[in-house]
PDB file of C-alpha atoms in Angstrom:
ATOM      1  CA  UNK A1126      19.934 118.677 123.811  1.00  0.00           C
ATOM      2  CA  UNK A1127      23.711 118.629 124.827  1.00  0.00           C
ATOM      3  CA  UNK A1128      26.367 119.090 122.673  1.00  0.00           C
ATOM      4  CA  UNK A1129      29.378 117.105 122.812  1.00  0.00           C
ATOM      5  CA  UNK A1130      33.048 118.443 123.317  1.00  0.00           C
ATOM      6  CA  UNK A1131      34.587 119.078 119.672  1.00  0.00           C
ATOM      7  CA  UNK A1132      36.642 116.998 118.447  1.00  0.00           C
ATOM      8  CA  UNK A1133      39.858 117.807 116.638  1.00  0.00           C
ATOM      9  CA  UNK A1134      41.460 115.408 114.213  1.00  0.00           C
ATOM     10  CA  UNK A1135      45.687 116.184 113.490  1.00  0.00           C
ATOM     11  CA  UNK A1136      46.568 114.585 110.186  1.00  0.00           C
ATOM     12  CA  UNK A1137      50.741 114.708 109.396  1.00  0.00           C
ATOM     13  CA  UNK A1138      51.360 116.089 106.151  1.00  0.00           C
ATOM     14  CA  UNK A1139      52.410 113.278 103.559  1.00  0.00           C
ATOM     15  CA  UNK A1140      52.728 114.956 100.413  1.00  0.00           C
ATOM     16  CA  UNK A1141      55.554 117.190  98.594  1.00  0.00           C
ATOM     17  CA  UNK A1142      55.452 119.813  95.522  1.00  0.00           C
ATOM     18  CA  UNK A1143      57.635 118.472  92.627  1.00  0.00           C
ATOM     19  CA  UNK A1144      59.108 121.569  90.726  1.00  0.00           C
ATOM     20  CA  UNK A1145      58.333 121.176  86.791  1.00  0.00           C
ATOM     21  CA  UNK A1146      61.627 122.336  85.027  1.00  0.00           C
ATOM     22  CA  UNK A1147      65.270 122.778  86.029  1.00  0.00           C
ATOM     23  CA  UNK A1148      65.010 125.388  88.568  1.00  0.00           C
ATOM     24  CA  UNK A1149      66.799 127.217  92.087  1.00  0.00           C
ATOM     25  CA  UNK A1150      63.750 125.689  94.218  1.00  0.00           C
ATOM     26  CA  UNK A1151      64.216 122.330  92.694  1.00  0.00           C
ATOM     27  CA  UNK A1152      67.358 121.934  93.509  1.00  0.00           C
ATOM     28  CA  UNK A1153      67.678 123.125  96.592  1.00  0.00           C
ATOM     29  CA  UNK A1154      64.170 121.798  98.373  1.00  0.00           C
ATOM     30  CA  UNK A1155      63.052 119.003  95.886  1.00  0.00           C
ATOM     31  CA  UNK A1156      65.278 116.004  96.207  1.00  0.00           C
ATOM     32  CA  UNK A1157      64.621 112.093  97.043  1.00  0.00           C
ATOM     33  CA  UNK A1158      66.473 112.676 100.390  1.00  0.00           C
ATOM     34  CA  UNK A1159      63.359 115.556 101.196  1.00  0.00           C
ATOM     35  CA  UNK A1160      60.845 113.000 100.044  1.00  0.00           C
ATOM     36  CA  UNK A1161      61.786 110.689 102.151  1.00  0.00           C
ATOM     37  CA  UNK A1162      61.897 112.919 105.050  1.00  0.00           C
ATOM     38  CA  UNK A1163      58.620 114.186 103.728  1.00  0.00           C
ATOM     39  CA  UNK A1164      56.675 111.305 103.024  1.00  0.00           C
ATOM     40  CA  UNK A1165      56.863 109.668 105.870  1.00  0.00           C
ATOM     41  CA  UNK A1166      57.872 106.059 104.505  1.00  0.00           C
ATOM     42  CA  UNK A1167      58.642 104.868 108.451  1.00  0.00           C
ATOM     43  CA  UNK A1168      55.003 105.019 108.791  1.00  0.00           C
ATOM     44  CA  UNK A1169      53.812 103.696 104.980  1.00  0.00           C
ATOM     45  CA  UNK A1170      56.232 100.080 105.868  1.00  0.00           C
ATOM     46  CA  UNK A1171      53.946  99.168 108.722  1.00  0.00           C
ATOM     47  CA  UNK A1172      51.349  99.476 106.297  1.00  0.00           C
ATOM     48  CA  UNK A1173      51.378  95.536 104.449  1.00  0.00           C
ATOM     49  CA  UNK A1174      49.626  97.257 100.846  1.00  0.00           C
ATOM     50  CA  UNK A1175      52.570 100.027 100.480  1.00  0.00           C
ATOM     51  CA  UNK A1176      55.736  97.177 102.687  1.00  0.00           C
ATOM     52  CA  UNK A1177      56.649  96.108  98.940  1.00  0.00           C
ATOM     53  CA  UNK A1178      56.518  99.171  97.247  1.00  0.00           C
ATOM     54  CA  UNK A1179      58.582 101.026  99.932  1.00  0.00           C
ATOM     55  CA  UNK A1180      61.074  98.111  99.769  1.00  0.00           C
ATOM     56  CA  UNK A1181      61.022  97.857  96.028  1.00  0.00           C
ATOM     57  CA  UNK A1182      61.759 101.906  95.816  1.00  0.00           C
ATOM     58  CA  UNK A1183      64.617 101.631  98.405  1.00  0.00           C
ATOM     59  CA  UNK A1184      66.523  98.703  96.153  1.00  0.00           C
ATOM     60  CA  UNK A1185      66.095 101.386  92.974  1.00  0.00           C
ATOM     61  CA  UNK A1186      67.782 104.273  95.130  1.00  0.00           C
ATOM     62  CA  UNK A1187      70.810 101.690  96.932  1.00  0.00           C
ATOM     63  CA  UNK A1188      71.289 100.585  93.285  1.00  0.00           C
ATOM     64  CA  UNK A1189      71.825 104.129  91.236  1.00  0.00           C
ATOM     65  CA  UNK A1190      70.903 107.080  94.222  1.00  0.00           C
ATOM     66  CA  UNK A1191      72.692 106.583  96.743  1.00  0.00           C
ATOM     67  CA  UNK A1192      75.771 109.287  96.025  1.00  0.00           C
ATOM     68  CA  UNK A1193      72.684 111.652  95.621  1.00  0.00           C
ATOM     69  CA  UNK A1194      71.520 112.092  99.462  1.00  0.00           C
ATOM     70  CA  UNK A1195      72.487 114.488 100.992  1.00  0.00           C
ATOM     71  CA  UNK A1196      74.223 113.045 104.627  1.00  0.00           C
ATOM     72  CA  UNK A1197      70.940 113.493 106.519  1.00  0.00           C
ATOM     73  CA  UNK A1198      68.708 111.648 103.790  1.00  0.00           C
ATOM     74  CA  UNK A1199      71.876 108.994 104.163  1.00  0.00           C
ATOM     75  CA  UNK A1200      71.076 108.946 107.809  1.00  0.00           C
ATOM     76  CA  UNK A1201      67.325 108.690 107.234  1.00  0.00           C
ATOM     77  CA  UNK A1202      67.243 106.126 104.330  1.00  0.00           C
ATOM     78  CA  UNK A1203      69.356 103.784 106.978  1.00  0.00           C
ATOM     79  CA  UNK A1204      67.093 104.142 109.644  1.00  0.00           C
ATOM     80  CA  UNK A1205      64.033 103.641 107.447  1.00  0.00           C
ATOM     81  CA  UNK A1206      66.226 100.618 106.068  1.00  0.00           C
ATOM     82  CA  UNK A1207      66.653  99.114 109.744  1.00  0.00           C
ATOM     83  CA  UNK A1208      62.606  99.402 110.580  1.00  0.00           C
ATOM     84  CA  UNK A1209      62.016  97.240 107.279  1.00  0.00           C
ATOM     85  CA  UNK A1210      64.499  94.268 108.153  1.00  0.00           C
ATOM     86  CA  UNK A1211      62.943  94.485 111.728  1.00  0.00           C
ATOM     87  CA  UNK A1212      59.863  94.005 110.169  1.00  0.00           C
ATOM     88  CA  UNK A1213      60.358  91.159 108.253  1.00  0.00           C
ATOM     89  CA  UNK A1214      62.447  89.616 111.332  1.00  0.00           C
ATOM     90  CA  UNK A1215      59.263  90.445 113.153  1.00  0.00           C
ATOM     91  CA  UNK A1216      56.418  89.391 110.908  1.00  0.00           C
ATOM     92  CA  UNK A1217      58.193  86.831 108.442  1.00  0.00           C
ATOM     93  CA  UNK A1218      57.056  89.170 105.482  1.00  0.00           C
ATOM     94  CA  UNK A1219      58.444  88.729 102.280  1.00  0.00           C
ATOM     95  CA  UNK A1220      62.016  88.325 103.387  1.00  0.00           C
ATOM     96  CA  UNK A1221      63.098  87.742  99.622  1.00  0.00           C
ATOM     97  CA  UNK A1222      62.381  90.973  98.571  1.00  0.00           C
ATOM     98  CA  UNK A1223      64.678  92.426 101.446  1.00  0.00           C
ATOM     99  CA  UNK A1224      67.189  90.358 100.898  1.00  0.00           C
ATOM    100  CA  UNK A1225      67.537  91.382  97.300  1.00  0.00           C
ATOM    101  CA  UNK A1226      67.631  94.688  98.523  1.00  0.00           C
ATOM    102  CA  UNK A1227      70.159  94.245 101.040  1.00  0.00           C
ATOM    103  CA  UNK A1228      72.812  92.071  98.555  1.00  0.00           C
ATOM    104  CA  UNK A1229      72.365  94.980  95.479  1.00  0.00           C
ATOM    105  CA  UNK A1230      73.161  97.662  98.681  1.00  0.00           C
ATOM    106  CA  UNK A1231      75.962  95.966  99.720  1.00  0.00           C
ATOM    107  CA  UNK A1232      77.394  95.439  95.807  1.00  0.00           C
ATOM    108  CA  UNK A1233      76.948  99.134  95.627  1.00  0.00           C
ATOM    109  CA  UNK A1234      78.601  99.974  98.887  1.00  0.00           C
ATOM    110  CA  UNK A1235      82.014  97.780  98.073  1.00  0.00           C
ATOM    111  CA  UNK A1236      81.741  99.616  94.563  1.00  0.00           C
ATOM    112  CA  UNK A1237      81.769 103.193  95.765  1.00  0.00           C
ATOM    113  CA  UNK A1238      83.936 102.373  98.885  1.00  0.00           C
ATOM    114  CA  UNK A1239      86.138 100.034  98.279  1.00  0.00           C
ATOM    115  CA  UNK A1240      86.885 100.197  94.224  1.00  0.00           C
ATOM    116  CA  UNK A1241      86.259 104.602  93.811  1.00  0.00           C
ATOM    117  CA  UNK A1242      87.017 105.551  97.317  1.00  0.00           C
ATOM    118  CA  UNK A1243      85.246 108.277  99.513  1.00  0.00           C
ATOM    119  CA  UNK A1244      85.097 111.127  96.466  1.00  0.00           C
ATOM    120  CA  UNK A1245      81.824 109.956  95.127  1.00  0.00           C
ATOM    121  CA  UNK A1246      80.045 109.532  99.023  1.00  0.00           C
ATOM    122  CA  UNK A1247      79.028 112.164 101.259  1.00  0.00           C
ATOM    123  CA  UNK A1248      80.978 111.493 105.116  1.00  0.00           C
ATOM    124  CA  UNK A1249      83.587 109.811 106.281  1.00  0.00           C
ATOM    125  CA  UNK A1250      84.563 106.605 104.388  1.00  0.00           C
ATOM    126  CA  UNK A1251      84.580 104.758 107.833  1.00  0.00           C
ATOM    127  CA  UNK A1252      80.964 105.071 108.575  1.00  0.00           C
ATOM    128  CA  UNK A1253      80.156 103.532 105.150  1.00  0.00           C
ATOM    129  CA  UNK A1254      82.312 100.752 105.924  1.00  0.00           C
ATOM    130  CA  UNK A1255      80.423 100.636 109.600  1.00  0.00           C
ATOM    131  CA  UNK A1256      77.492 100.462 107.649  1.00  0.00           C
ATOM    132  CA  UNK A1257      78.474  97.435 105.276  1.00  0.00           C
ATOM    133  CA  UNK A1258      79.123  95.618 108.570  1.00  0.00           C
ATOM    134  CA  UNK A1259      75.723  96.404 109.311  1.00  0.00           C
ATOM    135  CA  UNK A1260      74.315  95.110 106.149  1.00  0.00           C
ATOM    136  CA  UNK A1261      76.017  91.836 106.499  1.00  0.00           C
ATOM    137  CA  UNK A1262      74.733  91.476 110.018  1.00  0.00           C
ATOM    138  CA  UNK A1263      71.303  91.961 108.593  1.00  0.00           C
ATOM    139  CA  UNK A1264      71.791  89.643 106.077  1.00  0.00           C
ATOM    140  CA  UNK A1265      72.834  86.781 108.826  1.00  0.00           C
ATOM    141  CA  UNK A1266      69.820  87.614 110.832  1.00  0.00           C
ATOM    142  CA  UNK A1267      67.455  86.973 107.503  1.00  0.00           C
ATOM    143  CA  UNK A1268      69.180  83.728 106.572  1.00  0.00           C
ATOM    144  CA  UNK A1269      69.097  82.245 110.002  1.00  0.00           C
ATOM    145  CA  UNK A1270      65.472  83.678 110.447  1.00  0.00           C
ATOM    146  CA  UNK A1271      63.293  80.629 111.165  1.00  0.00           C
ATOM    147  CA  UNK A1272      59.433  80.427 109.916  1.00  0.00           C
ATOM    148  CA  UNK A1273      57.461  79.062 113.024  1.00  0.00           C
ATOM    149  CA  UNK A1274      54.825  76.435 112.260  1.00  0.00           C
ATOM    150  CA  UNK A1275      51.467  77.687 112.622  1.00  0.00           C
ATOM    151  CA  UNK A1276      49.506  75.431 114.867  1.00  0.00           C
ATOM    152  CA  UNK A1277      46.192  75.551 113.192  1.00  0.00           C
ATOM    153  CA  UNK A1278      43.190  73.068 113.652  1.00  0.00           C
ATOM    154  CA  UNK A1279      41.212  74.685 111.021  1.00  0.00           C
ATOM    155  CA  UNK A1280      40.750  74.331 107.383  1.00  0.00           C
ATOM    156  CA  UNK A1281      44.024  74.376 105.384  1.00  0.00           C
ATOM    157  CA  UNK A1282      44.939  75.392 101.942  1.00  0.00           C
ATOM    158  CA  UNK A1283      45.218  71.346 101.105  1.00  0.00           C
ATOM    159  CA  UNK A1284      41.546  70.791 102.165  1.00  0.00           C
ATOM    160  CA  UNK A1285      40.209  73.202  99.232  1.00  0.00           C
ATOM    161  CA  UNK A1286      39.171  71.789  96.359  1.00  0.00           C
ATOM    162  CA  UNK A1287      41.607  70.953  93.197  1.00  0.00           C
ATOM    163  CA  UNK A1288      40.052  73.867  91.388  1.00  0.00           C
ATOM    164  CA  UNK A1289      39.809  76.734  94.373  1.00  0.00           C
ATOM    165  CA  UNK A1290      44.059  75.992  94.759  1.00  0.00           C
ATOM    166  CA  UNK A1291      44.525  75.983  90.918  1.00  0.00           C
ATOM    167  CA  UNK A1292      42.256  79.294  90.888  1.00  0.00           C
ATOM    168  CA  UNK A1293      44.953  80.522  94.035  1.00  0.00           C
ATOM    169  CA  UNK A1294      47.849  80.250  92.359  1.00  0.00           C
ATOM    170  CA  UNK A1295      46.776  81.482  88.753  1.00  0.00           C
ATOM    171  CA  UNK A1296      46.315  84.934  91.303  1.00  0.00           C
ATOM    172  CA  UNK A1297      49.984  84.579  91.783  1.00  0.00           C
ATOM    173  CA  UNK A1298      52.309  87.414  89.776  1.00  0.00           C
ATOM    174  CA  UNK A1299      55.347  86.139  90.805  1.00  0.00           C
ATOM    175  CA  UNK A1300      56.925  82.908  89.752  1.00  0.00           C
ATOM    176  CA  UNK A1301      59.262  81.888  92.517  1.00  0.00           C
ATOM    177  CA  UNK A1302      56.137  82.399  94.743  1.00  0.00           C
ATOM    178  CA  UNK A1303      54.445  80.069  92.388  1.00  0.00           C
ATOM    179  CA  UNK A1304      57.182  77.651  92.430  1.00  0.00           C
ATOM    180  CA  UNK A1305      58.491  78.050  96.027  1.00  0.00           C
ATOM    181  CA  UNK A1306      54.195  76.601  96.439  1.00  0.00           C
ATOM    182  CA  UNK A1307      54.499  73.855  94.105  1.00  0.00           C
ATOM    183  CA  UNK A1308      57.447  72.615  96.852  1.00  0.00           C
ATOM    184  CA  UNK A1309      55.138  72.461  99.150  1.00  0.00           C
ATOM    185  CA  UNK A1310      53.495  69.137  98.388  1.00  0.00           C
ATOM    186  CA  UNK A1311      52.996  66.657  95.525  1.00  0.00           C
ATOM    187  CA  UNK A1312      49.467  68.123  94.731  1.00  0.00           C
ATOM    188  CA  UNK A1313      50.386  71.170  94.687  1.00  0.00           C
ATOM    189  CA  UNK A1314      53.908  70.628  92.276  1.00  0.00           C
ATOM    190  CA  UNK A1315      51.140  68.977  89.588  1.00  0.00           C
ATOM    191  CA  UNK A1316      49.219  72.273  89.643  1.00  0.00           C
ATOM    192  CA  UNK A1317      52.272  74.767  89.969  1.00  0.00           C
ATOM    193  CA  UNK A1318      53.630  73.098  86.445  1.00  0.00           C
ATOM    194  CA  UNK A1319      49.952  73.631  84.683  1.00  0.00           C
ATOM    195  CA  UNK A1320      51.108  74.730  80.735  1.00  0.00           C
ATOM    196  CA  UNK A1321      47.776  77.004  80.964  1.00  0.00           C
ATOM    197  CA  UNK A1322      48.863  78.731  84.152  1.00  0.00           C
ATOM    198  CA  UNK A1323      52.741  80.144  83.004  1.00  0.00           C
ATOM    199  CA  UNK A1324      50.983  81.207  79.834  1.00  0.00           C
ATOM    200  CA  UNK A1325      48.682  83.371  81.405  1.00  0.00           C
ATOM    201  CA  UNK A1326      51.827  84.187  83.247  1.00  0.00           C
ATOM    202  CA  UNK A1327      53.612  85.247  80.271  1.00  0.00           C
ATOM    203  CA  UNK A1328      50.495  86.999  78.990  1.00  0.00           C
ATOM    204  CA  UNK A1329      50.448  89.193  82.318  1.00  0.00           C
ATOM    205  CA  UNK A1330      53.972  90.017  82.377  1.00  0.00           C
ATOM    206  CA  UNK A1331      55.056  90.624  78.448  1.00  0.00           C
ATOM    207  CA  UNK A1332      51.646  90.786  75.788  1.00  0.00           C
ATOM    208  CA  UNK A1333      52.405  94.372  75.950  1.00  0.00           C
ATOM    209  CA  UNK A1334      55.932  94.334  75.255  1.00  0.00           C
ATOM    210  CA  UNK A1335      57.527  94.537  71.482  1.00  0.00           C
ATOM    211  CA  UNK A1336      57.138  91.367  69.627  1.00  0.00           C
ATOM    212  CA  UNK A1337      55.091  89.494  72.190  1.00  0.00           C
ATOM    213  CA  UNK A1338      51.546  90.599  71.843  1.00  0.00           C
ATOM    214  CA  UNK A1339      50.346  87.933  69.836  1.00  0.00           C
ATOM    215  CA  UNK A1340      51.169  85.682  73.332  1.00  0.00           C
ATOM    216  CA  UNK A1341      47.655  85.179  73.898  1.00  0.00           C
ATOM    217  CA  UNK A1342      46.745  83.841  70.276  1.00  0.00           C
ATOM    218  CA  UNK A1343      49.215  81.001  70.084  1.00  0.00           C
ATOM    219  CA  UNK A1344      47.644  78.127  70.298  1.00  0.00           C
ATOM    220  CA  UNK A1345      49.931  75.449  69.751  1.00  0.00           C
ATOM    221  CA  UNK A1346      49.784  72.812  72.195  1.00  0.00           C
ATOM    222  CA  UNK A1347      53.746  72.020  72.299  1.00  0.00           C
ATOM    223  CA  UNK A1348      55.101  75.559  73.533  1.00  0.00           C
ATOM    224  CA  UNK A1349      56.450  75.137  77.207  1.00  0.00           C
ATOM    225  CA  UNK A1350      55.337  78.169  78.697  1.00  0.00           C
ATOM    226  CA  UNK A1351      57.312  78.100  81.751  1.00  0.00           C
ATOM    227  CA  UNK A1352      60.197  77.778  79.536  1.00  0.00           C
ATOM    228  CA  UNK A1353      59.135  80.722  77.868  1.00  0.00           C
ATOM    229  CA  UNK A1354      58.564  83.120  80.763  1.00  0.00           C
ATOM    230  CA  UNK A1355      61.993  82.295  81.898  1.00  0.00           C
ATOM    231  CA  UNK A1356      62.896  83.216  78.859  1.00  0.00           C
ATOM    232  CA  UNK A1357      60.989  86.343  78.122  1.00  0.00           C
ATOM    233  CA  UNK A1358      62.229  87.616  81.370  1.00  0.00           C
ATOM    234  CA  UNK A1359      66.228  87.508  80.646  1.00  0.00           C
ATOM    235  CA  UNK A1360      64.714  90.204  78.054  1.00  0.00           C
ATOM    236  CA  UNK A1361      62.139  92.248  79.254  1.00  0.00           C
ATOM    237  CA  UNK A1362      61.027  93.710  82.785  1.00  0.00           C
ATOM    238  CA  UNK A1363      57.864  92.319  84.727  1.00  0.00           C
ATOM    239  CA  UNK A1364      55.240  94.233  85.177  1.00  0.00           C
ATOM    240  CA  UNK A1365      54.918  95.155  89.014  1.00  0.00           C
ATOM    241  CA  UNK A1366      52.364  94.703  91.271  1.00  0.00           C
ATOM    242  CA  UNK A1367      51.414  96.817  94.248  1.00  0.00           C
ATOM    243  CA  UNK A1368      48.746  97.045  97.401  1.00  0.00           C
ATOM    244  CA  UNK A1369      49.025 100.793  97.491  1.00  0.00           C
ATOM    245  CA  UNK A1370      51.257 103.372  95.677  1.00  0.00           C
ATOM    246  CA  UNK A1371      52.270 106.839  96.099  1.00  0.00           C
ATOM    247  CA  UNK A1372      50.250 109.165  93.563  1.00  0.00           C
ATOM    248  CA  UNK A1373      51.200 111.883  91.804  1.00  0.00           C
ATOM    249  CA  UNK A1374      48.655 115.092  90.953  1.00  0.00           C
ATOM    250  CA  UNK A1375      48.967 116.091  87.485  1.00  0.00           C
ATOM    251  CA  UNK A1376      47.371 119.559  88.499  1.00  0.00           C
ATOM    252  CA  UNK A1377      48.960 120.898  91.627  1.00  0.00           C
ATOM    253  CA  UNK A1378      52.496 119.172  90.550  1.00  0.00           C
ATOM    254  CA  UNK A1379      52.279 117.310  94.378  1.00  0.00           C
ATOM    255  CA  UNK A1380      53.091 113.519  95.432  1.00  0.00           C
ATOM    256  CA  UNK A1381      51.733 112.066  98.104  1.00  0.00           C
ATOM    257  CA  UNK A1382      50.499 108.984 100.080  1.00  0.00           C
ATOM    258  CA  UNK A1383      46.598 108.888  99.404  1.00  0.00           C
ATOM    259  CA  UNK A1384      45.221 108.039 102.652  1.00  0.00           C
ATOM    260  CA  UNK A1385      41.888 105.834 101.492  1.00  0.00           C
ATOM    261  CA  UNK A1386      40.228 105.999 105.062  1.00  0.00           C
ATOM    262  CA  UNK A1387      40.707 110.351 105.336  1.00  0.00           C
ATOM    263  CA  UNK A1388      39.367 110.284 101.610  1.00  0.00           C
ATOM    264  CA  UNK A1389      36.196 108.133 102.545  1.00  0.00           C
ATOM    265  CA  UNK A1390      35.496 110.313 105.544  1.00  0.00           C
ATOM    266  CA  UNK A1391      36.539 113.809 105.036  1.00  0.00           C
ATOM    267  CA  UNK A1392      36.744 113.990 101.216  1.00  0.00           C
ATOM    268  CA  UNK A1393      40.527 114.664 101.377  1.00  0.00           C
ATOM    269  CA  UNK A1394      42.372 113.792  98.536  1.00  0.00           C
ATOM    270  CA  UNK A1395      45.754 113.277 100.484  1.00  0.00           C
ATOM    271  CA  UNK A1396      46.769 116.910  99.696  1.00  0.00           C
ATOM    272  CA  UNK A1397      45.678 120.421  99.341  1.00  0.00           C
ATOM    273  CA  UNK A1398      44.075 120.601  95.761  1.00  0.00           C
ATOM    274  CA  UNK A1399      42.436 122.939  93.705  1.00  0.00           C
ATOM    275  CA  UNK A1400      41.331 121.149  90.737  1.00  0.00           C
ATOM    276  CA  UNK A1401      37.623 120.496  90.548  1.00  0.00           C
ATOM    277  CA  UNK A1402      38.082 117.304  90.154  1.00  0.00           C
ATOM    278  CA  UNK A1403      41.229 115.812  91.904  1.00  0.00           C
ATOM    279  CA  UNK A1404      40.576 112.087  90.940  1.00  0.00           C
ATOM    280  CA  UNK A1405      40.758 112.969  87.527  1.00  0.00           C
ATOM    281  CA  UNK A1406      44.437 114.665  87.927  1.00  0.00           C
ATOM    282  CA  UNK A1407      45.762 111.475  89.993  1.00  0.00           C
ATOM    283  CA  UNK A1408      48.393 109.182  88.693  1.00  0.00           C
ATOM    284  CA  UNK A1409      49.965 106.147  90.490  1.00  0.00           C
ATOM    285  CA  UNK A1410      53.713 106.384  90.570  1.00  0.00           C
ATOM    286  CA  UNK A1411      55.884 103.550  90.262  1.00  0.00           C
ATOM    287  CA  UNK A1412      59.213 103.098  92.284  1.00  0.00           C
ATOM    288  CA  UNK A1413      61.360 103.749  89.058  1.00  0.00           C
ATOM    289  CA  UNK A1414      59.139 106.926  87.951  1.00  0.00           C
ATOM    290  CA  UNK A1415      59.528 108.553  91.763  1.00  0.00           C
ATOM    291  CA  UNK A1416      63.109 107.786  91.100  1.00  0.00           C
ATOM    292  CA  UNK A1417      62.576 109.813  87.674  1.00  0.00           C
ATOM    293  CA  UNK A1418      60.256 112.464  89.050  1.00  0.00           C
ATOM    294  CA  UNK A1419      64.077 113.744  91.089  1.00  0.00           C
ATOM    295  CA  UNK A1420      66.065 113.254  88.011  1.00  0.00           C
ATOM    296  CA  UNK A1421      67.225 116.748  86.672  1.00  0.00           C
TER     297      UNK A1421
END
């Protein structure tokens, strides 16, 4: 019988050791601008599970991290930044989410350059005002980006049944996705302004917060529960939804990217542990507890 030439799988390293505590090593190696360098975030954007979650992460550092990088993890989070509006240029995905991004980057930049001055930013004033130009030119490029029509033959969402597009949007987690839909046609506006769906919207969203966990035992027929989401929201955060998240291991202090395919295949749990049972140690690690994890 012959034997086959070995074969030798490279994997790149996508995890990095959090320091517990206020230490030396902490400061000096364990940062956000070494995670990102790290973690390989380039890579996770081309990835449609982990697009929002890298987006929504990037907002929380342009809106309170920025004078943290160091001028290298500047450098890098603007690259990184340029491959996710070429992306959405590209592929037409989720474009609102960027541009949120994009307007609370560009409020921060005036703030720190034009109102405090270049004390607060690491580099040359100048190239921060080179890169609000380059913000706004984004921002053009979004708004003027035009949605082709898709030329399809086949069935369409308006040939399902009443109760398979009600069923669709009661998936939905986001309102202006629900209500950007209900624009769409007549049928779909009827169904998009369903009492039964925005209360199961409010349910998801706030039954957990203070005073609103008896949400899902009204049952009086005259509360308008779109109103009240709207509402609700002025006061509390949403909960957040993602595809795929970084995780964080409890035991060996590490976060990483966990790599579902290399796990299925090669029991590897996305980084070098030694607990005897890693699944047990994992936690999934929202964008405003990674921004947390560097706080010190």
């Amino acid at each position: 019988m012959s034997h086959g030439v070995p074969i030798t799988v490279v994997f790149r390293d996508k995890w990095i050791y959090v320091q517990k505590g206020s230490t030396k090593e902490r400061h000096g190696y364990c940062t956000i601008g070494e995670a990102l360098n790290r973690l390989d975030f380039s890579s996770a954007i081309q990835d449609l599970r982990r697009f929002n979650y890298v987006a929504k992460l990037f907002q929380l550092i342009a809106r309170s991290q920025l004078t943290s990088l160091s001028g290298a993890a500047q450098k890098n989070y603007f690259n990184i930044l340029e491959k996710i509006v070429r992306k959405v240029l590209e592929d037409h995905y989720n474009p609102r989410l960027v541009k949120e991004l994009l307007q609370d980057l560009s409020s921060t930049l005036h703030s720190l350059t034009i109102h405090v001055g270049r004390c607060v930013l690491v580099g040359n004033v100048n190239i921060w005002l080179c890169r609000l130009e380059t913000i706004v030119k984004w921002q053009q490029e979004l708004n003027n980006m035009q949605i082709p029509k898709q030329m399809y033959t086949g069935l369409s969402f308006n040939d399902l049944p009443l109760y398979m597009q009600n069923k669709i949007l009661c998936k939905l987690s986001d309102a202006c996705d629900i209500i950007n839909l209900g624009q769409a046609t007549p049928t779909l506006h009827v169904l998009s302004e369903n009492r039964t769906l925005w209360k199961k919207l409010c349910q998801f969203h706030f039954s957990d917060k203070p005073f609103c966990r008896n949400l899902g035992l009204t049952r009086a027929d005259n509360v308008d529960w779109k109103l009240m989401y709207f509402t609700l929201q002025k006061h509390y955060p949403m909960k957040e939804q993602y595809g795929d998240t970084l995780h964080f291991c409890k035991h060996c202090s590490i976060l990483f990217w966990k790599d579902r395919h290399v796990a299925l295949f090669l029991k590897d749990f996305g980084h070098p542990c030694t607990a005897n049972d890693p699944d047990s140690c994992l936690m999934p690690i929202s964008p405003q507890h990674f921004i947390d994890l560097f706080k010190f």
